[in-house]
mmCIF file of C-alpha atoms in Angstrom:
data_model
loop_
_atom_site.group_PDB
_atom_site.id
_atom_site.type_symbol
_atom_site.label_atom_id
_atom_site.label_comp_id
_atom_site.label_asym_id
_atom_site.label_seq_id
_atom_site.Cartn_x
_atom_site.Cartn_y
_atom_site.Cartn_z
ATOM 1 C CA UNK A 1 -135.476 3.343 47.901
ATOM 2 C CA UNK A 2 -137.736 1.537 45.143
ATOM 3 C CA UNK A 3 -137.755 4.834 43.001
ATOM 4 C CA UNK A 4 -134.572 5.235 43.580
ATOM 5 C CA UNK A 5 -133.730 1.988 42.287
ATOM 6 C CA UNK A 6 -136.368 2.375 39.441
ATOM 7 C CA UNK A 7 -134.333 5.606 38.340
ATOM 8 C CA UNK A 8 -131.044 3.364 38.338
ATOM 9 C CA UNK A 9 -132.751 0.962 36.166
ATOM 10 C CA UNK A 10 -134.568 3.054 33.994
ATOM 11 C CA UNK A 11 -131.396 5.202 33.627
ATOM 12 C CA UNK A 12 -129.327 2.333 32.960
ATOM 13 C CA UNK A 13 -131.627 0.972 30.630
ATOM 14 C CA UNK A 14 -132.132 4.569 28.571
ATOM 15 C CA UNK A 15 -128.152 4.853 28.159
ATOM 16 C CA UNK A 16 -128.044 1.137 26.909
ATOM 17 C CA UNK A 17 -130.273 2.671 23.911
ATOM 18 C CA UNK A 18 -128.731 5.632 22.885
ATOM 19 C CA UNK A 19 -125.291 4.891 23.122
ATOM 20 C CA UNK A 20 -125.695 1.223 21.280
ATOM 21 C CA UNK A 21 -122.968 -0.356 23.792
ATOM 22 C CA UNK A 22 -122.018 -3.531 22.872
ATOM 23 C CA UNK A 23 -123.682 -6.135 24.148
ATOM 24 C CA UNK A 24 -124.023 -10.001 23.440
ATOM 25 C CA UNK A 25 -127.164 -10.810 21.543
ATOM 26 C CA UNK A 26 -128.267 -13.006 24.652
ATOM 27 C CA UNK A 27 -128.101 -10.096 26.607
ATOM 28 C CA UNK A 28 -130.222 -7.906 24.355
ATOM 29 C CA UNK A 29 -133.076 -5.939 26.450
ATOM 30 C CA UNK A 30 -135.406 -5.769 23.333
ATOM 31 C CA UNK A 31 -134.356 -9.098 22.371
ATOM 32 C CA UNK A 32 -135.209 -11.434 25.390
ATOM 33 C CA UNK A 33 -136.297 -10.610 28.728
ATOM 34 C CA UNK A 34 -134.230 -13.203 30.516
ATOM 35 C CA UNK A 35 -131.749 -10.181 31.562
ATOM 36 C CA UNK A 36 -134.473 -7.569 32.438
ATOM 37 C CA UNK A 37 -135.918 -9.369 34.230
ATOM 38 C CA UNK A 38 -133.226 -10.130 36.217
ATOM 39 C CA UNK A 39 -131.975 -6.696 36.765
ATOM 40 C CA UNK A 40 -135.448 -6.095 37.840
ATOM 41 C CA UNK A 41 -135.484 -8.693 40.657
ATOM 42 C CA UNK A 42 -134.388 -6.606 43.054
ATOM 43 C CA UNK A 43 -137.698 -4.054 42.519
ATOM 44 C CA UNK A 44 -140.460 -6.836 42.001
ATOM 45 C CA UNK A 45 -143.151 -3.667 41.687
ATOM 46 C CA UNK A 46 -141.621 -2.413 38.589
ATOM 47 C CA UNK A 47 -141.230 -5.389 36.459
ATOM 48 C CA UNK A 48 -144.277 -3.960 34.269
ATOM 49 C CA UNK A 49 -140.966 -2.242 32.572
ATOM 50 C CA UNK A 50 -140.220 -5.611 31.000
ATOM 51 C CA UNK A 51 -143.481 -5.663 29.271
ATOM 52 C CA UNK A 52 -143.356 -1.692 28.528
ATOM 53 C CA UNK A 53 -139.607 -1.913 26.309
ATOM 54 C CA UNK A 54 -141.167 -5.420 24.215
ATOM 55 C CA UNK A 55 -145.057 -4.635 24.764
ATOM 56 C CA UNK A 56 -145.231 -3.986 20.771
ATOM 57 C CA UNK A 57 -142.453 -5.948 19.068
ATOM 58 C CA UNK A 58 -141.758 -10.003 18.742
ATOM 59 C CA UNK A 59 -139.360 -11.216 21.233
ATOM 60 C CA UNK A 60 -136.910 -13.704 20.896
ATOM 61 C CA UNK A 61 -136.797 -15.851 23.918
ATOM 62 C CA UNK A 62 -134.223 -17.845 23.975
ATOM 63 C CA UNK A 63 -135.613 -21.489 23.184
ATOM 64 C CA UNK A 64 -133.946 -23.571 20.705
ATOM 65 C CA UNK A 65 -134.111 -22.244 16.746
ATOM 66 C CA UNK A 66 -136.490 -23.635 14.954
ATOM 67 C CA UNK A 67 -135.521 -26.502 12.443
ATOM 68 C CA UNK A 68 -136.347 -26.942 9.028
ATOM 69 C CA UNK A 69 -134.058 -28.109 6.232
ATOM 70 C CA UNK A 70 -136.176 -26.329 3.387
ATOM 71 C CA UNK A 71 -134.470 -23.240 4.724
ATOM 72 C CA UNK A 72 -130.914 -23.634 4.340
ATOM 73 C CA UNK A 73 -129.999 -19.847 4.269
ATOM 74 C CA UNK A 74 -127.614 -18.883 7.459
ATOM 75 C CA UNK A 75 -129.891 -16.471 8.710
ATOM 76 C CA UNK A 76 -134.055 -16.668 9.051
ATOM 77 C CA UNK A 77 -137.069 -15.340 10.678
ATOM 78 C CA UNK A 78 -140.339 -14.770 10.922
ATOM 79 C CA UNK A 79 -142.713 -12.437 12.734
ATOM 80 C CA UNK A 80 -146.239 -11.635 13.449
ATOM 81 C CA UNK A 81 -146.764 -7.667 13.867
ATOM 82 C CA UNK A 82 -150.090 -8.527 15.452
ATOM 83 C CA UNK A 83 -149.434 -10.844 18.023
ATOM 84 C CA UNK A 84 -145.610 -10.523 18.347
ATOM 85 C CA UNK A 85 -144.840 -13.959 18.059
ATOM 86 C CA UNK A 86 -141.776 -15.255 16.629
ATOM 87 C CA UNK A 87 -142.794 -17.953 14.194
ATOM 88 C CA UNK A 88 -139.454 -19.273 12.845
ATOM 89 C CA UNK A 89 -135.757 -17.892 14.262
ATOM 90 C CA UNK A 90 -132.270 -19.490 12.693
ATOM 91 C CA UNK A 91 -129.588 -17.311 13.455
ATOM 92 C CA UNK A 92 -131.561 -14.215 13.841
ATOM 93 C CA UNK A 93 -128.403 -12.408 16.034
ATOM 94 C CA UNK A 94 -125.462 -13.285 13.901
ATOM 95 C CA UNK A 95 -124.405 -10.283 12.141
ATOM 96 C CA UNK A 96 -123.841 -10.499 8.490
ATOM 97 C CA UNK A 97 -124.017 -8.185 5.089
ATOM 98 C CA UNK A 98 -127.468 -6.802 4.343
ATOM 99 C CA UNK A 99 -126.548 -5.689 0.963
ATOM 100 C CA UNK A 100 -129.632 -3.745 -0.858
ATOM 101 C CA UNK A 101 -132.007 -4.184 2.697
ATOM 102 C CA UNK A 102 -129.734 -1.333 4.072
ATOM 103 C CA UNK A 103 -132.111 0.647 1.490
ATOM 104 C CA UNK A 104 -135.306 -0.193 4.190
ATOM 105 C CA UNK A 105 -133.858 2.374 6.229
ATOM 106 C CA UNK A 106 -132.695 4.898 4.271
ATOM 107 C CA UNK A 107 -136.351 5.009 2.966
ATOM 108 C CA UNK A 108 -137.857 4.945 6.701
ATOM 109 C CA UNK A 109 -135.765 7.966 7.400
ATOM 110 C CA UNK A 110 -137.067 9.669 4.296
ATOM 111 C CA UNK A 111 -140.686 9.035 4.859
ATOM 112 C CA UNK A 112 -140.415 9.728 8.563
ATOM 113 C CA UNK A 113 -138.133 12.969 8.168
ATOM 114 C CA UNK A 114 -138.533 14.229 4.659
ATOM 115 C CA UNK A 115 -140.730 16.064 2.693
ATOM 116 C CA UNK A 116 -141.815 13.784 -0.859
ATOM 117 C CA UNK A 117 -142.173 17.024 -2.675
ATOM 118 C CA UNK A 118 -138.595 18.301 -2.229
ATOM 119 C CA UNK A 119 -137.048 18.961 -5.507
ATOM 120 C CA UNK A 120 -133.445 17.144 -5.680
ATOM 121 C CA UNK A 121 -130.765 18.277 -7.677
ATOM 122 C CA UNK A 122 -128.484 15.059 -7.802
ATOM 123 C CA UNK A 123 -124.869 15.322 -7.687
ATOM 124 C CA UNK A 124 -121.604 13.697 -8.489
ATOM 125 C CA UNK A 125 -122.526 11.610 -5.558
ATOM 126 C CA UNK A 126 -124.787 9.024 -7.898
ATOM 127 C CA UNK A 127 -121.920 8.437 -9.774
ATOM 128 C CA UNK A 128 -120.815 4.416 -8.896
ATOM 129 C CA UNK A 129 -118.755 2.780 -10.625
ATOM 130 C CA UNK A 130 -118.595 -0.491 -8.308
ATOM 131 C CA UNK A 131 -119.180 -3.749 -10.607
ATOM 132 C CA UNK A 132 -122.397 -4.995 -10.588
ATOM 133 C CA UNK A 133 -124.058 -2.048 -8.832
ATOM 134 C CA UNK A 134 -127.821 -1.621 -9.260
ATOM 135 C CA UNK A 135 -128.577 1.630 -10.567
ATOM 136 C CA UNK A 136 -131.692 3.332 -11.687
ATOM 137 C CA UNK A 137 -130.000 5.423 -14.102
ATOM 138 C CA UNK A 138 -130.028 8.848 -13.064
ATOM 139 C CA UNK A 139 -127.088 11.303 -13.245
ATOM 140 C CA UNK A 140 -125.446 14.457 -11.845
ATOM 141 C CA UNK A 141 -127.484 17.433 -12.324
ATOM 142 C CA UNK A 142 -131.113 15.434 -12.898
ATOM 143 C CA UNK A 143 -133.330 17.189 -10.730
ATOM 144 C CA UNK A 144 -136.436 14.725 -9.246
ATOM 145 C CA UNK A 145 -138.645 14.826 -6.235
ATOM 146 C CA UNK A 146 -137.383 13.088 -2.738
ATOM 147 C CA UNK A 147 -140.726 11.073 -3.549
ATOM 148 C CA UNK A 148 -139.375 9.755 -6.991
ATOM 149 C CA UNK A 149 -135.878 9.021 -5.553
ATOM 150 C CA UNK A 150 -138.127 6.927 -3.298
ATOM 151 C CA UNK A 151 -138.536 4.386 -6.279
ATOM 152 C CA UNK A 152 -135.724 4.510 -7.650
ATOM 153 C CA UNK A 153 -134.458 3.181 -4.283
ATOM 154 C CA UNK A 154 -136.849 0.724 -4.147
ATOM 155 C CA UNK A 155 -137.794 -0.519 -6.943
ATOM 156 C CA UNK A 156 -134.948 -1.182 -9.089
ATOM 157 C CA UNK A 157 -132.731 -0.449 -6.098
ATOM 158 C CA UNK A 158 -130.830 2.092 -7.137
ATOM 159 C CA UNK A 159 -127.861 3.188 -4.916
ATOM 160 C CA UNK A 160 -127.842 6.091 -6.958
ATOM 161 C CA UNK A 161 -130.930 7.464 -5.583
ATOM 162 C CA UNK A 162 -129.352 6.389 -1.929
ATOM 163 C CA UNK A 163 -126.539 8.590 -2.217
ATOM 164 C CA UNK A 164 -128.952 11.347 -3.772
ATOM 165 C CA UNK A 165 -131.145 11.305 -1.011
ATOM 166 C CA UNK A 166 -128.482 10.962 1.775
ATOM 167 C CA UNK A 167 -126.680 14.054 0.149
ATOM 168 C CA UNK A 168 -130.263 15.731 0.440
ATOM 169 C CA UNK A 169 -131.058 14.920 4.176
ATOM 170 C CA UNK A 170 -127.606 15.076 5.857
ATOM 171 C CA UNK A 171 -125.191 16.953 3.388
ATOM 172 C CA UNK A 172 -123.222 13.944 3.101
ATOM 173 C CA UNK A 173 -123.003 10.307 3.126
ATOM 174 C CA UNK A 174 -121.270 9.977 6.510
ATOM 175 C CA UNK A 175 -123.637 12.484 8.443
ATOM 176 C CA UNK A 176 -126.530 10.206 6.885
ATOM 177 C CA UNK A 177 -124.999 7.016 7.536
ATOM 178 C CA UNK A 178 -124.987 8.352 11.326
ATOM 179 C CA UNK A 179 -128.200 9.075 11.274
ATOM 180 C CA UNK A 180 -129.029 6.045 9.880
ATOM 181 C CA UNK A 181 -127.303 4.276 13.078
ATOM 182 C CA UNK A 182 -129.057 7.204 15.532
ATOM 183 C CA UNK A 183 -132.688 5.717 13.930
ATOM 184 C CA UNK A 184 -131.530 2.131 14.187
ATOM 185 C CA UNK A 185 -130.028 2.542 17.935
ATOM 186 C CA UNK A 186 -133.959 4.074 18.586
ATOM 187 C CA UNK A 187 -136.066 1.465 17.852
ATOM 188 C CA UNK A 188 -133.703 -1.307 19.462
ATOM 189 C CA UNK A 189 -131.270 -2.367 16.514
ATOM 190 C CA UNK A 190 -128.467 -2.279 18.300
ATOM 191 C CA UNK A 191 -126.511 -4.641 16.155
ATOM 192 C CA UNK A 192 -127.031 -2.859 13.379
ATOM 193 C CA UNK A 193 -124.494 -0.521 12.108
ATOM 194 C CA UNK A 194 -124.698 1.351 9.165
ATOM 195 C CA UNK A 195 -121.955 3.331 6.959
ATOM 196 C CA UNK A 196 -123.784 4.230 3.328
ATOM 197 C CA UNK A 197 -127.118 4.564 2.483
ATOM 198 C CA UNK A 198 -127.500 1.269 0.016
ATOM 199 C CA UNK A 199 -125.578 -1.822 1.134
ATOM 200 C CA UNK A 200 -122.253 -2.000 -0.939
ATOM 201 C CA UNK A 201 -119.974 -4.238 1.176
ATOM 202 C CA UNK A 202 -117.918 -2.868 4.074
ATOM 203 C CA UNK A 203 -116.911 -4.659 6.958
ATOM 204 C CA UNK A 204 -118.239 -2.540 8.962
ATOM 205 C CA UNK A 205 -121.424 -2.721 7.394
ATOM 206 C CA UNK A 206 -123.336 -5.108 9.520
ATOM 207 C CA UNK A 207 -126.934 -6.070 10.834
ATOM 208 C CA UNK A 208 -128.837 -9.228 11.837
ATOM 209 C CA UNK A 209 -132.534 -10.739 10.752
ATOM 210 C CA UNK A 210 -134.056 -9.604 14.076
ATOM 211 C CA UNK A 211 -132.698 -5.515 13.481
ATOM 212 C CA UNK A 212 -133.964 -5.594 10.264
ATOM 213 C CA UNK A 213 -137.302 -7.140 11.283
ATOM 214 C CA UNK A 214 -136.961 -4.130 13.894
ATOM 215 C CA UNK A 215 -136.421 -1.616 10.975
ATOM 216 C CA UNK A 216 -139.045 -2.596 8.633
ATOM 217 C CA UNK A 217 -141.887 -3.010 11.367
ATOM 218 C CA UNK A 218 -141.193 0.468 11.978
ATOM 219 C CA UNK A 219 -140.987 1.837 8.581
ATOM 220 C CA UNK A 220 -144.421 -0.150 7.334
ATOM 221 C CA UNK A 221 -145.946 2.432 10.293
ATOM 222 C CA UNK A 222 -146.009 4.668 7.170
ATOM 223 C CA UNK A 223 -148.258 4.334 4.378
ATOM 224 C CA UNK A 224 -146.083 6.269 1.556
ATOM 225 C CA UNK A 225 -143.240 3.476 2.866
ATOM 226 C CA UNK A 226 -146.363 0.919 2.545
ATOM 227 C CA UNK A 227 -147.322 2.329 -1.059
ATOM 228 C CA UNK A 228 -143.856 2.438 -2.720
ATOM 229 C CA UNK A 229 -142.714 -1.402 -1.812
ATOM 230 C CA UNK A 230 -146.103 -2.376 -3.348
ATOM 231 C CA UNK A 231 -145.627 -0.611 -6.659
ATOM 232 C CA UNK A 232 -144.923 -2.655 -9.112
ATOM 233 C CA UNK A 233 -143.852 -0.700 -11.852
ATOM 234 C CA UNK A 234 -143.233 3.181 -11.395
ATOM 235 C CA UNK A 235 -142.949 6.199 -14.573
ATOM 236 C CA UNK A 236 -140.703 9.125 -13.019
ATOM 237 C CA UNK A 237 -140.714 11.792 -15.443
ATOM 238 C CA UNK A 238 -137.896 15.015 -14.548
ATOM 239 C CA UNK A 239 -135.424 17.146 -16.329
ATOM 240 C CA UNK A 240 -132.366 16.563 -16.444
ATOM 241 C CA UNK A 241 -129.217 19.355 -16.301
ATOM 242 C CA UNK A 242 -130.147 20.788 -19.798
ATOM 243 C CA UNK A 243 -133.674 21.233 -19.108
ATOM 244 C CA UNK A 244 -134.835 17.825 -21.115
ATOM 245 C CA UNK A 245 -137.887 16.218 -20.099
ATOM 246 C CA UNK A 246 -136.563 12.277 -19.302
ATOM 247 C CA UNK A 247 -138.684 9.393 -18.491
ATOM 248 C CA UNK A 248 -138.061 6.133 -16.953
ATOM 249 C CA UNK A 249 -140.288 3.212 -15.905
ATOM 250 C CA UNK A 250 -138.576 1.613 -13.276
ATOM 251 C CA UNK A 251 -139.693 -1.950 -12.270
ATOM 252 C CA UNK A 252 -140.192 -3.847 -8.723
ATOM 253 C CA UNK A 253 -137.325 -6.464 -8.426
ATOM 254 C CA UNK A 254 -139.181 -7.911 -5.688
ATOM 255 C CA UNK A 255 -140.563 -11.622 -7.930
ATOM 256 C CA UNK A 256 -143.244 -12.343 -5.889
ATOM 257 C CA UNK A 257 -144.877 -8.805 -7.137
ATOM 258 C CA UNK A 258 -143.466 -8.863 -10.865
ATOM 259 C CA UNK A 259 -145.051 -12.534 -10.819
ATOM 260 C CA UNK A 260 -142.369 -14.551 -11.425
ATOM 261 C CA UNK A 261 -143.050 -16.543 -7.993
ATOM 262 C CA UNK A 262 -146.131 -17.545 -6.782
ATOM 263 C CA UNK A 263 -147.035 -16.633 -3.356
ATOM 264 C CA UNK A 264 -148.961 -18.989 -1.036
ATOM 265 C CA UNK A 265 -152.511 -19.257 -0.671
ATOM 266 C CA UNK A 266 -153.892 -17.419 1.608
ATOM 267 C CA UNK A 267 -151.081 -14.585 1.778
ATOM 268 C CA UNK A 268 -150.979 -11.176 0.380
ATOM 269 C CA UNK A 269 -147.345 -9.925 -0.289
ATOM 270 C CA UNK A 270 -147.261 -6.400 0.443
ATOM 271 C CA UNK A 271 -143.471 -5.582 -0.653
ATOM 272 C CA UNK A 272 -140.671 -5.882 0.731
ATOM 273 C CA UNK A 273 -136.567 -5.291 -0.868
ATOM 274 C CA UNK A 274 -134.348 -7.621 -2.278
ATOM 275 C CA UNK A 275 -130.179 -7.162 -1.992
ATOM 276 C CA UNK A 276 -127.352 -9.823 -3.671
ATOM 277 C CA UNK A 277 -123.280 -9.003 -3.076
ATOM 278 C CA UNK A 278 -120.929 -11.611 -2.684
ATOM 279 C CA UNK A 279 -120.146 -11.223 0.929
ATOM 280 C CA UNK A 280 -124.189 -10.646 1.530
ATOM 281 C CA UNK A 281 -125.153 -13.850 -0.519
ATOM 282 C CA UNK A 282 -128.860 -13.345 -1.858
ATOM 283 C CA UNK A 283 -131.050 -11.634 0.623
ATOM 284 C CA UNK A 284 -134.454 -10.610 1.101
ATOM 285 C CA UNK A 285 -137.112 -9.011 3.437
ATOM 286 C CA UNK A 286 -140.934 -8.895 2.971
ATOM 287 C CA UNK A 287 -143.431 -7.955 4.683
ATOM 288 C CA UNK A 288 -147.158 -9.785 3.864
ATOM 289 C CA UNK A 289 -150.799 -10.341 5.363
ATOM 290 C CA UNK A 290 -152.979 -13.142 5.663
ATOM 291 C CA UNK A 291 -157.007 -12.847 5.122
ATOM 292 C CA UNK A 292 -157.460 -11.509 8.323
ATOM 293 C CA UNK A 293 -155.668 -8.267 7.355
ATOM 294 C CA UNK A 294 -152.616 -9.423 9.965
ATOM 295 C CA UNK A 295 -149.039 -8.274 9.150
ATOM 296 C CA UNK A 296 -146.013 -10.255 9.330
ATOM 297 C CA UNK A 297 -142.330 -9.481 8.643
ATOM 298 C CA UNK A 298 -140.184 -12.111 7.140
ATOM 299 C CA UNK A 299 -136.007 -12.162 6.407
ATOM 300 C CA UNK A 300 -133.952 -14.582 4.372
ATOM 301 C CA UNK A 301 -130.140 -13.555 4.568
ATOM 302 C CA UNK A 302 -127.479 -15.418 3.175
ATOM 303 C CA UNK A 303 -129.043 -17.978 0.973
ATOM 304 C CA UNK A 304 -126.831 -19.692 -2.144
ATOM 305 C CA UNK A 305 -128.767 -18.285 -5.251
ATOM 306 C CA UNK A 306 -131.378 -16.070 -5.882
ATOM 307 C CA UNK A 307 -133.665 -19.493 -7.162
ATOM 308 C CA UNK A 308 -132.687 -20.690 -3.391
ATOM 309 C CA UNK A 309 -133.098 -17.490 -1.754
ATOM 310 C CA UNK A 310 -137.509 -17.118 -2.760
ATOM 311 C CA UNK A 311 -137.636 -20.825 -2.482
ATOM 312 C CA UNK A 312 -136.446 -20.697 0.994
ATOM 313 C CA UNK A 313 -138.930 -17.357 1.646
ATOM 314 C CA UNK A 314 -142.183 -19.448 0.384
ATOM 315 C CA UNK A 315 -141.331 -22.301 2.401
ATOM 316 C CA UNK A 316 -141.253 -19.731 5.586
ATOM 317 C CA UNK A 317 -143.942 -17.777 4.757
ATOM 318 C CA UNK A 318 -146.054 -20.772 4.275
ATOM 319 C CA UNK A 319 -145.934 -21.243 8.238
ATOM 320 C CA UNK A 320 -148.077 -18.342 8.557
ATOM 321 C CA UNK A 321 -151.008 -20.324 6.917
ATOM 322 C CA UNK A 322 -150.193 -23.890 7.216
#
């Protein structure tokens, strides 16, 4: 009878996963254990399973949010990779815009799936025409490597080179926004869904601090993910449809690696991506380490101004040290 029940459990617990039901952020598996554990109760032997689904990631359990009025952005965390604590949580369920962080996962499932020296022939698909789009400038029938569409993502966040690359994995923009919400259902983001590969508003187009914290502890498992959000200033050099040699230098938007903010003492800032709309406010995720070579993931979503947005990053960050 207890494996039987263990298969119940485990089966339950598997189909929760994959299929991304909907489920109250309270009730979240990967989120707090409260609920596992309960289910559990009635097969005391296996409750190791609680620690097995959250033995690697920061989990959220349930005490009050932590209070600070430097941060004044509607959504906020912070998160140690190497002891999976949760240093600071405001709102870290409540689903909002992620505007440019969407591009965090379109780059994880490049680096995980794709191969950098893929030659890309870009299509009509980079041209946008949205107001206020970032763009890194290149055009239909440009021909660059998947690696080099990999800064032009992140570094002057180009949707662009989103649509490029989705068009490369997936054959479209819907197949790769699926697979975007397959990868994001996998490693427990199950409030997170997805429908283009670089943040312009949707509705529909939601996530929360704790699903991206999910998505960019998994993507800084790979060091060409690690090596392109600390770059601050990249030359891709391709042809274009004629044949013409172009080059751009494309710059890290990211302020606290262009030097325009200062970050705390003690901290290394190893990258991280920026995203403004109007329904996503100004928004930011970065991941850093402290001088014991410790990583820790930090989100900022929602804040009033980009000025408001790093000072309310600095004043979490500085937790880690102070």
């Amino acid at each position: 009878m207890k494996k039987l029940n263990y298969f119940l459990l485990y089966s339950v617990l598997i189909c929760m996963t994959l299929t991304g039901c909907s489920v109250r952020p309270s009730e979240k598996l990967l989120y707090t254990s409260d609920r596992f554990e309960a289910m559990a109760a009635s097969v005391p032997d296996e409750r190791v399973l609680a620690d097995t689904f959250a033995s690697d990631l920061c989990v959220v359990t349930g005490e009050e949010e932590s209070s600070d009025p430097s941060v004044n952005a509607e959504s906020a965390g912070l998160f140690s990779i190497a002891d999976q604590q949760v240093i600071f949580q405001k709102q870290v369920f409540e689903r909002m815009h992620p505007a440019s962080i969407t591009k965090v996962m379109t780059a994880l499932l490049a680096v995980k799936y794709g191969n950098p020296d893929d030659l890309v022939t870009v299509g009509e698909e980079t041209v946008i025409r949205e107001a206020g789009a970032s763009l890194c400038n290149i055009h239909p029938g440009d021909t660059l490597t998947l690696e080099q569409l990999l800064y032009g993502l992140m570094l002057p966040s180009g949707n662009d080179a989103g649509t490029a690359i989705a068009v490369h994995m997936a054959g479209s923009i819907e197949a790769f926004s699926e697979r975007m919400n397959e990868e994001a259902r996998k490693i427990g983001a199950t409030d997170t869904h997805f429908v283009n590969p670089h943040g312009l508003t949707d509705e529909t187009h939601l996530t929360t601090a704790y699903d991206l914290y999910l998505i960019l502890n998994e993507a800084l498992k790979y060091p060409e993910f690690r090596k392109i959000i600390g770059t601050a200033d990249y030359v891709a050099q391709y042809q274009d449809g004629q044949g013409n040699e172009i080059s751009q230098t494309w710059h890290n938007s990211n302020k606290y690696l262009n030097g325009e903010r200062e970050t705390p003492e003690g901290l290394q800032v190893l990258g991280g991506k920026t995203g403004t709309t109007n329904a996503a406010g100004y928004c930011l995720i970065l991941a850093c380490e402290d001088e014991k070579g410790q990583d820790y993931v930090s989100v900022v979503l929602k804040a009033g101004s980009r000025s408001d947005l790093y000072d309310n990053m600095t004043n979490i960050i500085r937790k880690i040290v102070n």
